[in-house]
Short mmCIF file of C-alpha atoms in Angstrom, two decimals:
data_model
loop_
_atom_site.label_atom_id
_atom_site.label_comp_id
_atom_site.label_asym_id
_atom_site.label_seq_id
_atom_site.Cartn_x
_atom_site.Cartn_y
_atom_site.Cartn_z
CA MET A 1 -10.01 8.45 -16.75
CA SER A 2 -7.62 5.52 -17.01
CA ASP A 3 -8.73 2.74 -19.34
CA VAL A 4 -8.41 0.31 -16.44
CA VAL A 5 -11.72 1.56 -14.99
CA GLU A 6 -13.49 0.05 -17.98
CA MET A 7 -12.49 -3.36 -16.64
CA ASP A 8 -14.56 -5.23 -14.10
CA ALA A 9 -13.29 -4.52 -10.57
CA VAL A 10 -12.70 -8.21 -9.87
CA GLU A 11 -10.75 -8.48 -13.14
CA ILE A 12 -8.55 -5.56 -12.07
CA THR A 13 -7.85 -7.31 -8.77
CA LYS A 14 -7.01 -10.64 -10.40
CA ALA A 15 -4.86 -8.97 -13.07
CA SER A 16 -2.72 -7.31 -10.41
CA GLN A 17 -1.35 -10.68 -9.22
CA SER A 18 -0.78 -9.01 -5.85
CA ASN A 19 -0.73 -10.50 -2.37
CA LEU A 20 -3.87 -8.52 -1.66
CA ALA A 21 -5.69 -10.08 -4.59
CA PHE A 22 -4.72 -13.53 -3.36
CA ALA A 23 -6.18 -12.85 0.08
CA PHE A 24 -9.47 -11.64 -1.41
CA ALA A 25 -10.08 -14.95 -3.15
CA PHE A 26 -11.16 -16.55 0.13
CA LEU A 27 -13.75 -13.95 1.10
CA PRO A 28 -17.54 -14.36 0.79
CA GLU A 29 -18.80 -13.34 -2.64
CA ASN A 30 -20.47 -10.05 -1.64
CA THR A 31 -17.50 -8.94 0.44
CA ARG A 32 -15.09 -9.94 -2.32
CA ARG A 33 -17.02 -7.86 -4.82
CA ASP A 34 -17.03 -4.77 -2.61
CA ILE A 35 -13.39 -5.01 -1.58
CA SER A 36 -12.43 -5.57 -5.22
CA THR A 37 -14.23 -2.34 -6.17
CA PHE A 38 -12.30 -0.49 -3.47
CA TYR A 39 -9.03 -2.10 -4.48
CA ALA A 40 -9.69 -1.13 -8.11
CA PHE A 41 -10.14 2.48 -6.95
CA CYS A 42 -6.82 2.31 -5.10
CA ARG A 43 -5.07 0.84 -8.15
CA VAL A 44 -6.50 3.44 -10.52
CA VAL A 45 -5.52 6.44 -8.39
CA ASP A 46 -2.14 5.01 -7.38
CA ASP A 47 -1.23 4.46 -11.03
CA LEU A 48 -1.77 8.17 -11.68
CA ALA A 49 1.50 8.94 -9.90
CA ASP A 50 3.54 6.76 -12.23
CA GLU A 51 1.76 6.45 -15.58
CA PRO A 52 3.84 7.53 -18.61
CA GLU A 53 1.31 10.11 -19.86
CA GLU A 54 1.80 13.84 -19.31
CA ARG A 55 1.87 14.95 -15.69
CA ALA A 56 -0.77 17.62 -16.31
CA ASP A 57 -3.19 14.95 -17.57
CA ARG A 58 -2.55 12.74 -14.57
CA GLU A 59 -3.05 15.63 -12.17
CA GLU A 60 -6.31 16.47 -13.89
CA LYS A 61 -7.52 12.89 -13.37
CA LEU A 62 -6.62 13.15 -9.69
CA ARG A 63 -8.56 16.41 -9.37
CA ARG A 64 -11.48 14.65 -11.05
CA TRP A 65 -11.61 12.13 -8.20
CA PHE A 66 -11.67 14.94 -5.63
CA ALA A 67 -14.58 16.46 -7.55
CA VAL A 68 -16.40 13.11 -7.64
CA LEU A 69 -16.10 12.73 -3.87
CA ASP A 70 -17.16 16.34 -3.29
CA GLY A 71 -20.24 15.97 -5.51
CA ARG A 72 -18.91 18.48 -8.07
CA ALA A 73 -18.43 16.08 -11.00
CA ASP A 74 -20.96 15.89 -13.82
CA ASP A 75 -21.57 12.82 -15.97
CA ARG A 76 -20.00 10.38 -13.56
CA SER A 77 -18.74 7.10 -15.02
CA ARG A 78 -20.10 3.72 -14.00
CA PHE A 79 -16.95 3.03 -12.01
CA GLU A 80 -17.16 6.37 -10.18
CA GLU A 81 -20.77 5.57 -9.26
CA GLU A 82 -19.68 2.16 -7.97
CA VAL A 83 -17.11 3.80 -5.69
CA LEU A 84 -19.69 6.27 -4.33
CA ASN A 85 -22.21 3.47 -3.81
CA LEU A 86 -19.57 1.45 -2.00
CA ALA A 87 -18.88 4.29 0.41
CA ARG A 88 -22.59 4.79 1.01
CA SER A 89 -23.44 1.13 1.56
CA HIS A 90 -20.65 0.64 4.09
CA ASN A 91 -21.01 4.05 5.76
CA VAL A 92 -17.45 5.07 4.84
CA ARG A 93 -16.73 8.77 5.13
CA HIS A 94 -15.47 10.33 1.90
CA GLU A 95 -12.61 11.87 3.88
CA HIS A 96 -10.94 8.44 3.95
CA PHE A 97 -10.94 8.40 0.15
CA ARG A 98 -9.66 11.99 0.03
CA GLU A 99 -6.77 11.08 2.31
CA ILE A 100 -5.79 8.28 -0.07
CA LEU A 101 -5.86 10.81 -2.92
CA ARG A 102 -3.68 13.18 -0.86
CA GLY A 103 -1.18 10.36 -0.43
CA VAL A 104 -1.03 9.88 -4.20
CA GLU A 105 -0.72 13.66 -4.56
CA MET A 106 2.42 13.53 -2.41
CA ASP A 107 4.10 11.37 -5.05
CA PHE A 108 3.62 14.22 -7.53
CA THR A 109 5.50 16.71 -5.37
CA ILE A 110 7.75 14.81 -2.92
CA ASP A 111 10.60 12.48 -3.86
CA ARG A 112 12.55 12.58 -0.57
CA TYR A 113 11.56 12.30 3.12
CA ARG A 114 13.74 13.89 5.76
CA THR A 115 12.41 12.04 8.83
CA PHE A 116 10.39 8.92 9.53
CA GLU A 117 7.60 11.11 10.89
CA ASP A 118 7.37 12.74 7.45
CA LEU A 119 7.31 9.32 5.78
CA LYS A 120 4.78 8.06 8.32
CA GLN A 121 2.18 10.56 7.11
CA TYR A 122 2.63 9.29 3.56
CA CYS A 123 2.40 5.66 4.67
CA HIS A 124 -0.76 6.35 6.64
CA ARG A 125 -2.44 8.00 3.69
CA VAL A 126 -1.60 5.36 1.08
CA ALA A 127 -1.86 2.30 3.35
CA GLY A 128 -3.34 3.11 6.77
CA GLU A 129 -6.39 4.77 5.26
CA VAL A 130 -6.77 1.81 2.91
CA GLY A 131 -6.82 -0.41 5.98
CA LEU A 132 -9.49 1.68 7.68
CA VAL A 133 -11.80 1.52 4.66
CA SER A 134 -11.13 -2.19 4.19
CA ALA A 135 -12.05 -2.89 7.81
CA LYS A 136 -15.42 -1.22 7.20
CA ILE A 137 -16.02 -3.34 4.12
CA PHE A 138 -15.00 -6.53 5.92
CA GLY A 139 -17.60 -5.75 8.59
CA ALA A 140 -15.36 -4.94 11.55
CA ALA A 141 -17.36 -3.64 14.49
CA GLN A 142 -14.87 -3.28 17.35
CA ALA A 143 -13.19 0.03 18.17
CA GLY A 144 -9.73 -1.51 18.48
CA THR A 145 -9.78 -2.70 14.88
CA ASP A 146 -9.05 0.83 13.64
CA ALA A 147 -5.73 0.76 15.51
CA TYR A 148 -5.04 -2.65 13.98
CA ALA A 149 -5.71 -1.31 10.47
CA ILE A 150 -3.49 1.74 10.97
CA ASN A 151 -0.55 -0.23 12.36
CA LEU A 152 -0.86 -2.95 9.75
CA GLY A 153 -0.95 -0.32 6.99
CA LEU A 154 2.30 1.19 8.25
CA ALA A 155 3.95 -2.24 8.45
CA LEU A 156 2.87 -3.22 4.93
CA GLN A 157 3.97 0.08 3.39
CA VAL A 158 7.38 0.09 5.06
CA THR A 159 7.87 -3.49 3.82
CA ASN A 160 6.90 -2.38 0.30
CA ILE A 161 9.39 0.48 0.50
CA LEU A 162 12.20 -1.88 1.46
CA ARG A 163 11.34 -4.29 -1.36
CA ASP A 164 11.18 -1.49 -3.94
CA VAL A 165 14.24 0.59 -2.97
CA GLY A 166 16.00 -0.03 -6.27
CA GLN A 167 12.93 0.20 -8.50
CA ASP A 168 11.66 3.42 -6.89
CA TRP A 169 14.93 5.18 -7.67
CA ARG A 170 15.54 3.72 -11.14
CA GLU A 171 12.03 4.23 -12.49
CA PHE A 172 10.69 7.23 -10.59
CA GLY A 173 13.64 9.03 -9.00
CA ARG A 174 12.18 8.59 -5.52
CA ILE A 175 13.93 7.69 -2.28
CA TYR A 176 11.50 6.79 0.47
CA LEU A 177 14.10 5.79 3.07
CA PRO A 178 14.29 8.76 5.48
CA GLY A 179 17.28 11.03 4.98
CA GLU A 180 18.02 11.02 8.71
CA ASP A 181 18.36 7.22 8.60
CA LEU A 182 20.69 7.34 5.60
CA GLU A 183 22.91 9.70 7.56
CA LYS A 184 22.67 7.65 10.76
CA PHE A 185 24.10 4.58 9.05
CA GLY A 186 26.58 6.43 6.85
CA TYR A 187 24.90 5.40 3.64
CA GLY A 188 24.78 8.42 1.38
CA GLU A 189 22.16 9.05 -1.25
CA GLU A 190 24.78 8.72 -3.98
CA LEU A 191 25.50 5.17 -2.85
CA LEU A 192 21.83 4.31 -3.13
CA LYS A 193 21.65 5.79 -6.61
CA GLU A 194 24.57 3.58 -7.64
CA GLY A 195 23.03 0.49 -6.04
CA VAL A 196 25.91 -0.03 -3.61
CA HIS A 197 25.24 -3.02 -1.35
CA ASN A 198 27.63 -2.76 1.59
CA ASP A 199 27.60 -3.24 5.37
CA ALA A 200 26.15 0.22 5.92
CA PHE A 201 23.27 -0.60 3.59
CA LEU A 202 22.59 -3.88 5.38
CA SER A 203 22.55 -2.15 8.75
CA LEU A 204 20.18 0.50 7.41
CA MET A 205 17.80 -2.07 5.93
CA ARG A 206 17.81 -4.21 9.07
CA PHE A 207 16.94 -1.13 11.08
CA GLU A 208 14.01 -0.34 8.82
CA ALA A 209 12.91 -4.01 8.87
CA GLY A 210 12.85 -3.84 12.67
CA ARG A 211 10.62 -0.79 12.39
CA ALA A 212 8.22 -2.69 10.12
CA ARG A 213 8.14 -5.65 12.53
CA LYS A 214 7.28 -3.31 15.37
CA TYR A 215 4.15 -2.24 13.51
CA PHE A 216 3.30 -5.84 12.57
CA GLN A 217 3.48 -6.73 16.27
CA ARG A 218 1.40 -3.73 17.29
CA ALA A 219 -1.24 -4.65 14.75
CA LYS A 220 -1.44 -8.23 15.98
CA ALA A 221 -1.81 -7.03 19.58
CA CYS A 222 -4.56 -4.53 18.65
CA LEU A 223 -6.97 -6.83 16.81
CA PRO A 224 -10.01 -7.57 19.03
CA GLY A 225 -10.98 -11.21 19.23
CA ARG A 226 -14.51 -10.49 18.05
CA ASP A 227 -13.23 -9.10 14.74
CA ARG A 228 -10.65 -11.77 13.99
CA ARG A 229 -12.97 -13.73 11.73
CA VAL A 230 -14.05 -10.81 9.54
CA MET A 231 -10.48 -9.53 9.34
CA ARG A 232 -9.00 -12.82 8.17
CA ALA A 233 -8.01 -11.38 4.76
CA ALA A 234 -6.06 -8.64 6.53
CA GLU A 235 -4.48 -11.24 8.79
CA ALA A 236 -3.45 -13.16 5.69
CA MET A 237 -1.72 -10.00 4.46
CA ARG A 238 0.05 -9.62 7.80
CA ARG A 239 1.39 -13.16 7.62
CA ILE A 240 2.32 -13.01 3.92
CA TYR A 241 4.19 -9.73 4.27
CA SER A 242 5.94 -10.94 7.42
CA VAL A 243 7.21 -13.89 5.35
CA LEU A 244 8.29 -11.45 2.63
CA LEU A 245 10.21 -9.34 5.14
CA ASP A 246 11.93 -12.44 6.53
CA ARG A 247 12.88 -13.61 3.01
CA MET A 248 14.48 -10.26 2.22
CA GLU A 249 16.46 -10.19 5.44
CA ARG A 250 17.69 -13.78 5.11
CA ASP A 251 18.89 -12.89 1.60
CA ARG A 252 20.64 -9.76 2.91
CA PHE A 253 18.28 -7.36 1.14
CA ARG A 254 19.58 -7.78 -2.40
CA VAL A 255 16.87 -5.39 -3.57
CA PHE A 256 18.98 -3.74 -6.25
CA GLU A 257 19.18 -6.94 -8.27
CA ARG A 258 15.91 -8.75 -7.58
CA ARG A 259 12.28 -8.23 -6.69
CA TYR A 260 11.19 -10.41 -3.81
CA THR A 261 7.93 -12.36 -3.84
CA VAL A 262 6.24 -14.99 -1.70
CA PRO A 263 5.56 -18.35 -3.37
CA LYS A 264 1.90 -19.28 -3.71
CA TRP A 265 2.28 -22.31 -1.45
CA ARG A 266 3.51 -20.04 1.37
CA LYS A 267 0.49 -17.82 0.85
CA VAL A 268 -1.79 -20.84 1.09
CA LEU A 269 -0.10 -21.87 4.34
CA ALA A 270 -0.64 -18.37 5.69
CA LEU A 271 -4.35 -18.59 4.93
CA LEU A 272 -4.66 -22.11 6.35
CA GLY A 273 -3.01 -20.86 9.52
CA ILE A 274 -5.87 -18.42 9.93
#
């Protein structure tokens, strides 16, 4: 198991310096502790796709998590027990965790996506399922909140993909932008590999940004009023990532030369707006 699981879950969340970690800081203590445990699980398993150690070792660690969820693992670690206790205390089906693992598994075997529908399955597993579990932990009780979590997960993941276009190719040899979209805008894979930033690339990225905004809008429309208070951390993420998407587009998606972030003061404004 990765050494990171020896850290406290809250420490893992703080160390990530992510937008998600920032949103958690404003949650009640018990909720923050539980969502930090879940986030630590997501970080640990997601890192398995990209860690520098041998692929066989990483795949073995992934299989270990399947065994833990299926009740087939002996001598479970403290962190593994915490994850199982979390699922039990919030009545979260283990299938949600398995779907997240299947999303990570896709990164072991898939480095291209032909259509958006293909990519959508990946996004749902690594982000939509995370949203569904998070909603349970936050205490959401309304049926419509599941649709909110799914749509928000898709929006966040597409935004991440746009931000990381250059890094995903350079470091991992992956291209998440659908092949059919590359062809539609006349931006060949070789151009992406070379980091070519031309009009075709801008048109492609604006198209994908519009797709992300569509899911942001769907999420906002789906959230039931009665769950707005408990889902305020998720709403913070929606606002922060919407700002991130706007920043990238205003800067003409210079993702090959920079990694976009949202300043802390903008994050605070997003939270105050909620």
